[in-house]
Short mmCIF file of C-alpha atoms in Angstrom, two decimals:
data_model
loop_
_atom_site.label_atom_id
_atom_site.label_comp_id
_atom_site.label_asym_id
_atom_site.label_seq_id
_atom_site.Cartn_x
_atom_site.Cartn_y
_atom_site.Cartn_z
CA MET A 626 3.74 5.80 17.69
CA ALA A 627 4.72 9.26 18.99
CA GLU A 628 3.29 8.37 22.43
CA ARG A 629 5.34 5.17 22.52
CA SER A 630 8.55 7.11 21.68
CA ARG A 631 7.75 9.65 24.42
CA THR A 632 7.27 6.82 26.97
CA PHE A 633 10.62 5.33 25.95
CA LEU A 634 12.41 8.69 26.39
CA ASP A 635 10.79 9.15 29.82
CA ARG A 636 12.04 5.75 30.90
CA GLN A 637 15.54 6.62 29.64
CA GLN A 638 15.53 9.85 31.62
CA ASN A 639 14.36 8.13 34.78
CA LEU A 640 17.05 5.48 34.42
CA LEU A 641 19.77 8.06 33.99
CA ARG A 642 18.52 10.05 36.98
CA LEU A 643 18.69 6.88 39.11
CA LEU A 644 22.23 6.28 37.90
CA LEU A 645 23.24 9.84 38.79
CA ALA A 646 21.72 9.47 42.24
CA PHE A 647 23.65 6.24 42.74
CA PHE A 648 26.90 7.88 41.66
CA SER A 649 26.22 10.75 44.05
CA ILE A 650 25.92 8.30 46.95
CA ILE A 651 29.23 6.69 45.92
CA GLY A 652 30.92 10.07 45.71
CA ALA A 653 29.58 11.16 49.07
CA THR A 654 30.59 7.96 50.85
CA SER A 655 34.03 7.53 49.32
CA SER A 656 36.45 7.16 52.18
CA ASP A 657 39.75 7.48 50.35
CA GLY A 658 38.61 10.51 48.33
CA THR A 659 40.83 9.58 45.39
CA GLU A 660 40.28 6.80 42.89
CA VAL A 661 36.58 6.09 43.54
CA LEU A 662 35.86 9.81 43.43
CA ARG A 663 37.67 10.13 40.12
CA ARG A 664 35.65 7.29 38.64
CA TYR A 665 32.43 8.79 39.92
CA GLU A 666 33.24 12.19 38.39
CA ARG A 667 34.06 10.80 34.97
CA VAL A 668 31.04 8.49 34.76
CA ARG A 669 28.78 11.29 36.06
CA PHE A 670 30.12 13.57 33.34
CA ARG A 671 29.23 11.06 30.64
CA SER A 672 25.81 10.35 32.13
CA GLU A 673 24.91 14.04 32.35
CA ARG A 674 25.94 14.51 28.74
CA LEU A 675 23.76 11.61 27.64
CA LEU A 676 20.84 12.85 29.79
CA ALA A 677 21.05 16.23 28.08
CA SER A 678 20.95 14.50 24.71
CA VAL A 679 17.90 12.43 25.65
CA SER A 680 16.13 15.49 27.09
CA ALA A 681 16.60 17.24 23.75
CA ASP A 682 14.70 14.37 22.03
CA ALA A 683 17.88 13.05 20.42
CA ALA A 684 17.83 9.48 19.19
CA PRO A 685 18.44 7.15 22.14
CA SER A 686 21.73 5.27 22.26
CA PRO A 687 23.25 2.78 24.67
CA LEU A 688 25.00 4.15 27.75
CA PRO A 689 28.73 4.16 26.90
CA LEU A 690 31.03 2.09 29.02
CA SER A 691 33.27 4.14 31.28
CA SER A 692 36.93 4.19 30.31
CA SER A 693 37.70 4.30 33.99
CA SER A 694 36.12 0.97 34.80
CA ALA A 695 38.33 -1.55 36.49
CA SER A 696 38.72 -3.54 33.26
CA SER A 697 39.72 -0.61 31.04
CA ARG A 698 43.03 1.22 30.67
CA VAL A 699 41.85 3.67 28.00
CA TYR A 700 41.75 7.28 29.21
CA HIS A 701 39.75 9.74 27.12
CA VAL A 702 40.96 13.30 27.58
CA THR A 703 37.49 14.69 26.93
CA ASP A 704 36.30 12.87 30.08
CA TYR A 705 38.70 15.08 32.00
CA GLY A 706 37.35 18.30 30.54
CA ALA A 707 39.74 18.79 27.58
CA ASP A 708 38.22 20.98 24.87
CA PRO A 709 38.39 19.17 21.51
CA THR A 710 37.54 22.38 19.63
CA GLY A 711 40.77 24.08 20.73
CA LYS A 712 39.01 27.19 22.00
CA ILE A 713 40.24 26.93 25.59
CA ASP A 714 43.45 25.64 27.14
CA SER A 715 43.36 21.86 27.68
CA THR A 716 46.80 21.38 29.22
CA ALA A 717 45.64 20.65 32.76
CA ALA A 718 42.91 18.25 31.65
CA ILE A 719 45.28 16.25 29.42
CA LEU A 720 47.89 16.05 32.17
CA ARG A 721 45.27 14.77 34.63
CA ALA A 722 44.34 12.02 32.20
CA LEU A 723 48.02 11.21 31.66
CA SER A 724 48.57 11.04 35.42
CA ASP A 725 45.78 8.49 35.75
CA ALA A 726 47.17 6.48 32.84
CA PHE A 727 50.49 6.32 34.69
CA ARG A 728 48.90 4.49 37.64
CA PRO A 729 50.27 0.94 37.29
CA PRO A 730 47.65 -1.84 37.21
CA SER A 731 50.04 -4.31 38.85
CA ASN A 732 53.56 -4.66 40.18
CA ARG A 733 54.89 -5.95 36.86
CA SER A 734 57.82 -4.24 35.17
CA LEU A 735 59.53 -4.08 31.79
CA ILE A 736 63.29 -3.59 31.95
CA THR A 737 64.49 -3.24 35.55
CA GLY A 738 63.24 0.02 37.04
CA ILE A 739 60.49 0.58 34.44
CA THR A 740 56.91 -0.04 35.62
CA ASP A 741 54.62 -1.86 33.16
CA LEU A 742 51.47 0.22 32.57
CA GLY A 743 49.83 -2.72 30.87
CA GLY A 744 49.15 -1.08 27.51
CA ALA A 745 47.33 1.99 28.84
CA GLU A 746 46.11 4.46 26.21
CA LEU A 747 45.74 8.21 26.33
CA ASN A 748 43.07 8.77 23.67
CA LEU A 749 42.77 12.30 22.28
CA ASP A 750 39.37 11.45 20.82
CA GLY A 751 40.06 13.06 17.46
CA GLY A 752 40.08 16.53 18.96
CA SER A 753 42.34 19.54 18.39
CA TYR A 754 43.61 20.82 21.72
CA LEU A 755 45.25 24.10 22.66
CA ILE A 756 48.09 23.67 25.17
CA SER A 757 50.20 26.27 26.96
CA SER A 758 52.88 23.96 28.38
CA PRO A 759 54.38 20.58 27.43
CA ILE A 760 52.48 17.33 27.72
CA ALA A 761 55.30 15.87 29.80
CA LEU A 762 55.23 12.28 31.01
CA PRO A 763 55.41 11.95 34.81
CA SER A 764 58.90 11.51 36.22
CA SER A 765 58.22 7.98 37.53
CA PRO A 766 59.87 5.55 35.05
CA ALA A 767 57.18 3.55 33.26
CA GLY A 768 56.29 2.11 29.89
CA ASN A 769 53.81 0.23 27.71
CA LEU A 770 51.70 3.34 27.04
CA LYS A 771 50.19 4.78 23.87
CA ILE A 772 49.19 8.40 23.15
CA HIS A 773 47.16 8.70 19.97
CA SER A 774 44.43 10.06 17.71
CA GLY A 775 44.31 13.82 17.96
CA SER A 776 46.01 17.18 17.50
CA LEU A 777 47.97 19.41 19.87
CA ARG A 778 48.63 23.07 19.13
CA ALA A 779 50.95 25.35 21.10
CA SER A 780 49.37 28.52 22.43
CA ASN A 781 50.93 31.94 21.94
CA ASN A 782 52.48 31.77 25.41
CA PHE A 783 53.95 28.27 25.07
CA PRO A 784 57.57 28.25 26.39
CA THR A 785 60.04 28.61 23.52
CA ASN A 786 62.65 26.21 24.92
CA ARG A 787 60.35 23.21 25.29
CA TYR A 788 58.50 20.59 23.20
CA LEU A 789 54.80 19.80 22.81
CA ILE A 790 55.30 16.21 24.00
CA GLU A 791 58.21 15.42 26.30
CA LEU A 792 59.57 12.05 27.35
CA TRP A 793 62.00 14.05 29.43
CA PRO A 794 61.52 13.84 33.21
CA SER A 795 62.68 16.59 35.53
CA GLN A 796 64.54 13.93 37.50
CA SER A 797 65.24 10.24 37.08
CA THR A 798 66.86 7.48 39.14
CA SER A 799 66.53 4.79 36.47
CA SER A 800 68.96 3.74 33.74
CA TYR A 801 66.23 4.60 31.25
CA ASN A 802 63.39 7.07 31.73
CA TYR A 803 60.68 5.23 29.78
CA GLU A 804 60.23 2.08 27.71
CA TYR A 805 57.83 1.19 24.90
CA ILE A 806 56.01 4.48 24.63
CA THR A 807 54.03 4.82 21.39
CA LEU A 808 53.05 8.17 19.87
CA SER A 809 50.69 7.53 16.98
CA SER A 810 48.26 9.33 14.66
CA LEU A 811 49.07 12.76 16.08
CA MET A 812 49.24 16.18 14.50
CA LEU A 813 51.56 18.50 16.42
CA ASP A 814 51.58 22.22 15.64
CA ALA A 815 54.36 24.04 17.53
CA ASN A 816 53.10 27.47 16.39
CA TYR A 817 56.68 28.53 15.42
CA ARG A 818 57.50 28.70 19.15
CA ALA A 819 58.87 25.34 20.27
CA GLY A 820 59.75 21.81 19.22
CA GLY A 821 57.49 18.86 18.47
CA ILE A 822 58.63 15.78 20.42
CA ALA A 823 61.57 15.35 22.83
CA ILE A 824 62.72 11.86 23.81
CA VAL A 825 65.55 11.74 26.34
CA ASN A 826 67.21 8.53 27.53
CA SER A 827 64.27 6.29 26.68
CA LEU A 828 64.15 2.72 25.45
CA ARG A 829 62.18 1.30 22.52
CA THR A 830 60.07 4.35 21.68
CA LEU A 831 57.77 4.42 18.62
CA ILE A 832 56.72 7.52 16.69
CA GLN A 833 54.43 6.56 13.83
CA SER A 834 51.88 8.18 11.53
CA CYS A 835 52.50 11.67 12.89
CA TYR A 836 52.35 15.09 11.19
CA ILE A 837 54.63 17.65 12.86
CA VAL A 838 54.69 21.26 11.71
CA HIS A 839 55.59 24.85 12.61
CA PHE A 840 58.49 23.87 14.86
CA ALA A 841 61.00 26.56 15.77
CA SER A 842 63.77 24.20 16.91
CA ASP A 843 63.36 20.46 16.19
CA GLY A 844 60.41 18.49 14.94
CA ILE A 845 61.71 15.42 16.80
CA TRP A 846 64.72 15.35 19.14
CA VAL A 847 66.16 12.09 20.46
CA GLN A 848 68.98 12.16 22.99
CA ASP A 849 70.75 9.05 24.29
CA GLY A 850 68.50 6.12 25.11
CA HIS A 851 68.17 3.26 22.67
CA GLU A 852 66.10 2.07 19.73
CA THR A 853 63.72 4.89 18.88
CA LEU A 854 61.76 4.00 15.74
CA ILE A 855 60.40 6.92 13.69
CA SER A 856 58.22 5.86 10.75
CA ALA A 857 55.48 6.81 8.30
CA SER A 858 55.38 10.47 9.30
CA PHE A 859 55.53 13.97 7.77
CA LEU A 860 57.58 16.87 9.12
CA GLY A 861 57.85 20.47 7.98
CA GLN A 862 58.49 23.82 9.59
CA HIS A 863 56.17 25.40 7.04
CA ILE A 864 53.23 23.63 5.43
CA THR A 865 54.20 23.65 1.77
CA ALA A 866 54.61 21.28 -1.16
CA GLY A 867 57.80 22.62 -2.73
CA ALA A 868 58.87 25.74 -4.62
CA ASP A 869 58.02 27.85 -1.59
CA PRO A 870 58.91 31.56 -2.04
CA GLY A 871 60.08 31.67 1.58
CA GLU A 872 62.38 28.66 1.26
CA ARG A 873 65.54 30.70 1.91
CA SER A 874 64.26 31.53 5.40
CA PHE A 875 63.50 27.94 6.45
CA SER A 876 65.21 27.15 9.77
CA GLY A 877 65.21 24.43 12.39
CA THR A 878 65.86 20.69 12.10
CA ALA A 879 63.11 18.21 11.34
CA ILE A 880 64.74 15.22 13.11
CA ARG A 881 67.78 15.48 15.41
CA ILE A 882 69.27 12.24 16.72
CA ASP A 883 71.92 12.47 19.44
CA GLY A 884 72.14 8.77 20.23
CA ASN A 885 72.77 5.25 18.99
CA ASP A 886 70.79 2.45 17.33
CA ASN A 887 67.78 4.36 16.05
CA SER A 888 65.74 3.90 12.87
CA ILE A 889 64.13 6.51 10.60
CA THR A 890 61.91 4.88 7.98
CA ASP A 891 59.42 6.13 5.36
CA ILE A 892 59.52 9.79 6.35
CA VAL A 893 58.78 12.92 4.29
CA ILE A 894 60.53 16.15 5.33
CA PHE A 895 59.07 19.01 3.32
CA SER A 896 60.57 22.09 5.00
CA ALA A 897 63.39 22.85 7.46
CA ALA A 898 66.97 24.06 7.20
CA VAL A 899 68.23 20.54 8.00
CA GLY A 900 66.16 17.46 7.31
CA ILE A 901 67.91 14.95 9.56
CA GLN A 902 70.94 15.56 11.77
CA ILE A 903 72.62 12.57 13.40
CA ALA A 904 75.32 12.61 16.09
CA GLY A 905 75.31 8.97 17.12
CA GLN A 906 76.39 5.53 16.01
CA ALA A 907 74.68 2.61 14.27
CA ASN A 908 71.63 4.50 13.05
CA ILE A 909 69.73 3.63 9.87
CA ILE A 910 67.80 5.88 7.48
CA THR A 911 65.60 4.22 4.86
CA GLY A 912 62.91 5.42 2.49
CA VAL A 913 63.22 9.08 3.47
CA HIS A 914 62.25 11.90 1.08
CA CYS A 915 63.95 15.21 1.93
CA TYR A 916 62.85 18.30 0.04
CA ASN A 917 63.57 20.80 2.76
CA LYS A 918 65.75 23.88 2.12
CA ALA A 919 67.75 23.32 -1.07
CA THR A 920 71.54 23.05 -0.95
CA GLY A 921 71.74 26.14 -3.16
CA PHE A 922 69.96 28.10 -0.41
CA GLY A 923 72.19 26.71 2.36
CA GLY A 924 70.11 23.72 3.38
CA THR A 925 71.11 20.11 4.05
CA GLY A 926 69.00 17.00 3.65
CA ILE A 927 70.96 14.66 5.95
CA TYR A 928 73.86 15.88 8.13
CA LEU A 929 76.06 13.29 9.85
CA LYS A 930 77.84 15.07 12.66
CA LEU A 931 79.91 12.58 14.62
CA PRO A 932 83.45 12.75 13.22
CA GLY A 933 85.18 9.39 13.26
CA LEU A 934 82.20 7.36 14.52
CA THR A 935 79.59 7.66 11.78
CA GLN A 936 78.37 4.06 11.44
CA THR A 937 75.28 5.16 9.52
CA ARG A 938 73.37 3.44 6.72
CA ILE A 939 71.36 5.54 4.25
CA VAL A 940 69.38 3.31 1.92
CA ASN A 941 66.63 3.87 -0.69
CA CYS A 942 66.21 7.55 0.08
CA TYR A 943 65.24 10.51 -2.13
CA LEU A 944 67.40 13.63 -1.74
CA ASP A 945 65.44 16.28 -3.59
CA TYR A 946 67.63 19.35 -4.31
CA THR A 947 69.22 18.88 -0.88
CA GLY A 948 72.12 16.53 -0.23
CA ILE A 949 74.13 14.62 2.37
CA VAL A 950 77.03 16.00 4.42
CA ALA A 951 79.21 13.66 6.50
CA GLU A 952 82.01 14.84 8.81
CA ASP A 953 85.08 12.56 8.94
CA PRO A 954 82.95 9.58 7.92
CA VAL A 955 83.94 6.20 9.30
CA GLN A 956 81.70 3.29 8.27
CA LEU A 957 79.17 5.13 6.14
CA TYR A 958 76.98 3.30 3.63
CA VAL A 959 74.89 5.16 1.02
CA SER A 960 73.11 3.00 -1.53
CA GLY A 961 70.02 2.70 -3.69
CA SER A 962 69.18 6.39 -3.31
CA PHE A 963 68.10 9.07 -5.79
CA PHE A 964 69.71 12.52 -5.81
CA LEU A 965 67.79 15.11 -7.82
CA GLY A 966 68.61 18.69 -8.81
CA ASP A 967 72.40 18.56 -8.32
CA ALA A 968 71.96 17.10 -4.81
CA ASN A 969 75.14 15.25 -3.88
CA VAL A 970 77.25 13.76 -1.10
CA VAL A 971 79.82 15.98 0.61
CA LEU A 972 82.56 14.32 2.67
CA LYS A 973 83.83 16.97 5.06
CA SER A 974 87.26 16.83 6.71
CA VAL A 975 87.39 17.73 10.40
CA ASN A 976 90.36 15.71 11.61
CA GLY A 977 91.32 14.40 8.18
CA VAL A 978 89.90 10.88 8.65
CA ILE A 979 87.85 8.91 6.12
CA LYS A 980 87.52 5.16 6.37
CA ALA A 981 85.21 2.32 5.29
CA VAL A 982 82.87 4.46 3.19
CA ASP A 983 80.67 2.92 0.52
CA ILE A 984 78.69 5.16 -1.87
CA VAL A 985 77.42 2.72 -4.46
CA ASP A 986 74.50 1.99 -6.77
CA ASN A 987 72.80 5.38 -6.51
CA MET A 988 71.17 7.64 -9.13
CA PHE A 989 72.22 11.26 -9.59
CA ALA A 990 70.39 13.74 -11.83
CA GLY A 991 71.03 17.44 -12.36
CA GLY A 992 72.06 20.01 -14.90
CA GLY A 993 74.87 22.04 -13.40
CA GLY A 994 77.75 19.61 -13.77
CA VAL A 995 78.13 19.34 -9.97
CA ASP A 996 80.31 16.51 -8.65
CA ILE A 997 78.15 13.65 -7.39
CA VAL A 998 80.57 13.23 -4.46
CA ARG A 999 82.70 16.12 -3.28
CA LEU A 1000 85.51 16.46 -0.76
CA ASP A 1001 85.27 19.47 1.55
CA GLU A 1002 88.81 19.99 2.79
CA THR A 1003 88.46 23.61 3.88
CA GLY A 1004 89.16 22.44 7.45
CA GLY A 1005 92.26 20.51 6.36
CA ALA A 1006 93.07 17.74 3.91
CA PHE A 1007 92.07 14.13 4.40
CA THR A 1008 95.26 12.45 5.56
CA SER A 1009 94.00 9.12 6.92
CA ILE A 1010 92.22 7.41 4.03
CA ASP A 1011 91.27 3.74 3.88
CA GLN A 1012 88.60 1.51 2.33
CA VAL A 1013 86.66 4.15 0.42
CA VAL A 1014 84.49 2.84 -2.40
CA VAL A 1015 82.56 5.18 -4.71
CA LYS A 1016 81.40 3.44 -7.87
CA ARG A 1017 78.53 1.95 -9.91
CA ASN A 1018 76.51 5.14 -9.65
CA SER A 1019 74.17 6.19 -12.47
CA VAL A 1020 74.75 9.84 -13.43
CA ASN A 1021 72.88 12.27 -15.69
CA GLY A 1022 73.83 15.96 -15.99
CA MET A 1023 76.34 15.85 -13.13
CA ALA A 1024 80.06 15.11 -12.93
CA VAL A 1025 80.98 11.52 -12.17
CA ARG A 1026 83.32 11.01 -9.23
CA SER A 1027 84.55 7.55 -8.39
CA THR A 1028 87.32 5.61 -6.67
CA ALA A 1029 87.47 3.22 -9.61
CA ALA A 1030 87.84 4.06 -13.29
CA ARG A 1031 88.89 2.56 -16.59
CA ALA A 1032 89.84 3.97 -19.98
CA SER A 1033 91.36 2.98 -23.32
CA LEU A 1034 93.83 4.81 -25.58
CA ARG A 1035 94.86 3.89 -29.12
CA ALA A 1036 98.04 5.50 -30.45
CA ASN A 1037 101.17 4.90 -32.53
CA GLY A 1038 104.28 5.54 -30.51
CA THR A 1039 106.17 4.55 -27.39
CA ILE A 1040 104.21 6.39 -24.66
CA TRP A 1041 100.53 6.16 -23.67
CA THR A 1042 99.31 8.65 -21.05
CA ILE A 1043 95.81 8.38 -19.60
CA ASP A 1044 94.51 11.10 -17.26
CA PHE A 1045 91.93 9.91 -14.68
CA SER A 1046 91.82 13.17 -12.71
CA PRO A 1047 88.41 14.25 -14.12
CA VAL A 1048 86.85 11.12 -12.60
CA LEU A 1049 88.81 9.99 -9.53
CA LEU A 1050 87.62 11.34 -6.18
CA PHE A 1051 90.93 11.82 -4.40
CA PRO A 1052 93.67 13.94 -6.01
CA ASN A 1053 97.03 12.33 -6.72
CA ARG A 1054 96.11 8.93 -5.36
CA ILE A 1055 95.98 5.66 -7.27
CA ASP A 1056 96.48 2.51 -5.22
CA HIS A 1057 96.05 -0.12 -7.89
CA VAL A 1058 96.64 -0.23 -11.66
CA GLN A 1059 95.91 -2.99 -14.11
CA TYR A 1060 96.52 -2.62 -17.86
CA ALA A 1061 96.70 -4.56 -21.10
CA MET A 1062 98.34 -3.65 -24.38
CA ILE A 1063 96.94 -4.96 -27.65
CA THR A 1064 98.99 -4.67 -30.85
CA SER A 1065 98.95 -6.39 -34.23
CA SER A 1066 102.58 -5.70 -35.07
CA GLY A 1067 105.41 -7.29 -33.14
CA PHE A 1068 105.88 -8.02 -29.48
CA PRO A 1069 107.33 -4.88 -27.85
CA ASN A 1070 108.52 -4.77 -24.30
CA HIS A 1071 106.32 -2.43 -22.26
CA ALA A 1072 105.85 -1.36 -18.66
CA LEU A 1073 104.00 0.95 -16.32
CA ARG A 1074 106.39 3.85 -16.04
CA ASN A 1075 104.67 6.42 -13.86
CA VAL A 1076 101.56 7.01 -11.69
CA SER A 1077 101.18 10.56 -10.41
CA ALA A 1078 98.53 13.29 -10.28
CA ASN A 1079 96.02 10.57 -11.18
CA ARG A 1080 97.76 10.00 -14.52
CA VAL A 1081 99.00 6.64 -15.72
CA VAL A 1082 101.96 6.45 -18.14
CA ILE A 1083 102.79 3.26 -20.04
CA GLU A 1084 105.88 3.02 -22.19
CA SER A 1085 107.17 0.55 -24.82
CA ASP A 1086 110.77 0.03 -25.96
CA VAL A 1087 109.87 0.53 -29.64
CA ALA A 1088 107.25 2.54 -31.48
CA VAL A 1089 104.15 0.49 -32.18
CA GLN A 1090 100.50 0.90 -33.13
CA ALA A 1091 98.64 -0.32 -30.04
CA THR A 1092 95.59 0.06 -27.84
CA VAL A 1093 96.11 0.27 -24.09
CA HIS A 1094 93.29 -0.59 -21.66
CA VAL A 1095 93.78 0.66 -18.09
CA GLU A 1096 91.81 0.14 -14.87
CA VAL A 1097 92.66 2.00 -11.66
CA GLU A 1098 91.35 2.06 -8.09
CA GLN A 1099 91.76 4.34 -5.10
CA CYS A 1100 91.56 3.76 -1.36
CA GLN A 1101 90.89 0.04 -1.37
CA GLY A 1102 93.13 -0.45 1.65
CA SER A 1103 92.69 -3.89 3.10
CA MET A 1104 89.75 -4.62 0.78
CA ALA A 1105 90.92 -6.70 -2.19
#
């Protein structure tokens, strides 16, 4: 039996030696010196590795198919010499693999000006790679590419003003730089020096199932472009799980969006000064859990920084001791979310405009009596107010603020005064009043006599024992 195994190993070695000799002939006779030579080098590398394994009496296994064969568009960075143990710098090797992946298989295109790479994959082979400069996509506009399955860690000399992965060409002649680039199953460690991912003027980009940590600037930065989808990922400047003693020193922004029509879904942000900052229109945030730096320490969960053009939907999120700030919000929708630990919504005046804002059907829990929605008018009062709805929120341990309220008062007399100022959001503003008077003695004449300072005064012509029910609303504007 042992002799038979030895004969089999000898045959395997002879076969591999013949293959290497054949590849050597191909390499020596290659006339163009480019693509054929590349294929030869990569297949030779794999064959030599397998030959070493067989020579060491390892269990025989089939010869792996080369990723560089004409039928494959999967590029393994280890075939290019990248070190999956992270002991040596793998930047050059990964960029060589990326350059090959960017060679188009045909003349097809996606949107005009964007070459179709046919679904090419840059496979990180489950390794952890040390890099000293960004893994930047080539400047030639292209798309339909996936980078996945591994870890990248910034070296101690990584440039501090860059990002580990950059969809950010040095020059571009296209309307969009890239289209349909997928970044998946990646761990990115910026080593407190740089950012995680930069996406500039790109179309239909996917970031999914990523873990981005130790960023000094942004975990993810999106500028311009269109339709970046960020989902099912974790981001934190420091790897922690809450109650971190260094929380006051958290800095950076986990996700910064400077563009329109993007989606952030099912994300956990566990440390940063700002969880999500948005300066763009028509973005949506759903299922996000922010427990980055607490509001009490100067942090913000979600910051909407586009005065007058907010157009943002925040739905089914969890603001954990860190709240939402919106500058001059116009068309802002916050619903179905949970605010814990006195986290709240702050509407901040920049130019005094607030319009078409809905903060409805949320849950607020705390213990400090903080207003669930607060106006920040330190930069000037809100003067242009229209269609603001804050109501139907469930509150425990915090102060209710609403644009709709109702109350009842039973008294014997001619004047009934009900003060709504502890509840109503805007001072000295009631747009609509509806009341009913119920009495068991007589039919007095009565009327609404005064509405000021969020107080409603109802008066009758004779003294009577009566109960008055009053409902008021603010800022309904054109909404009936």
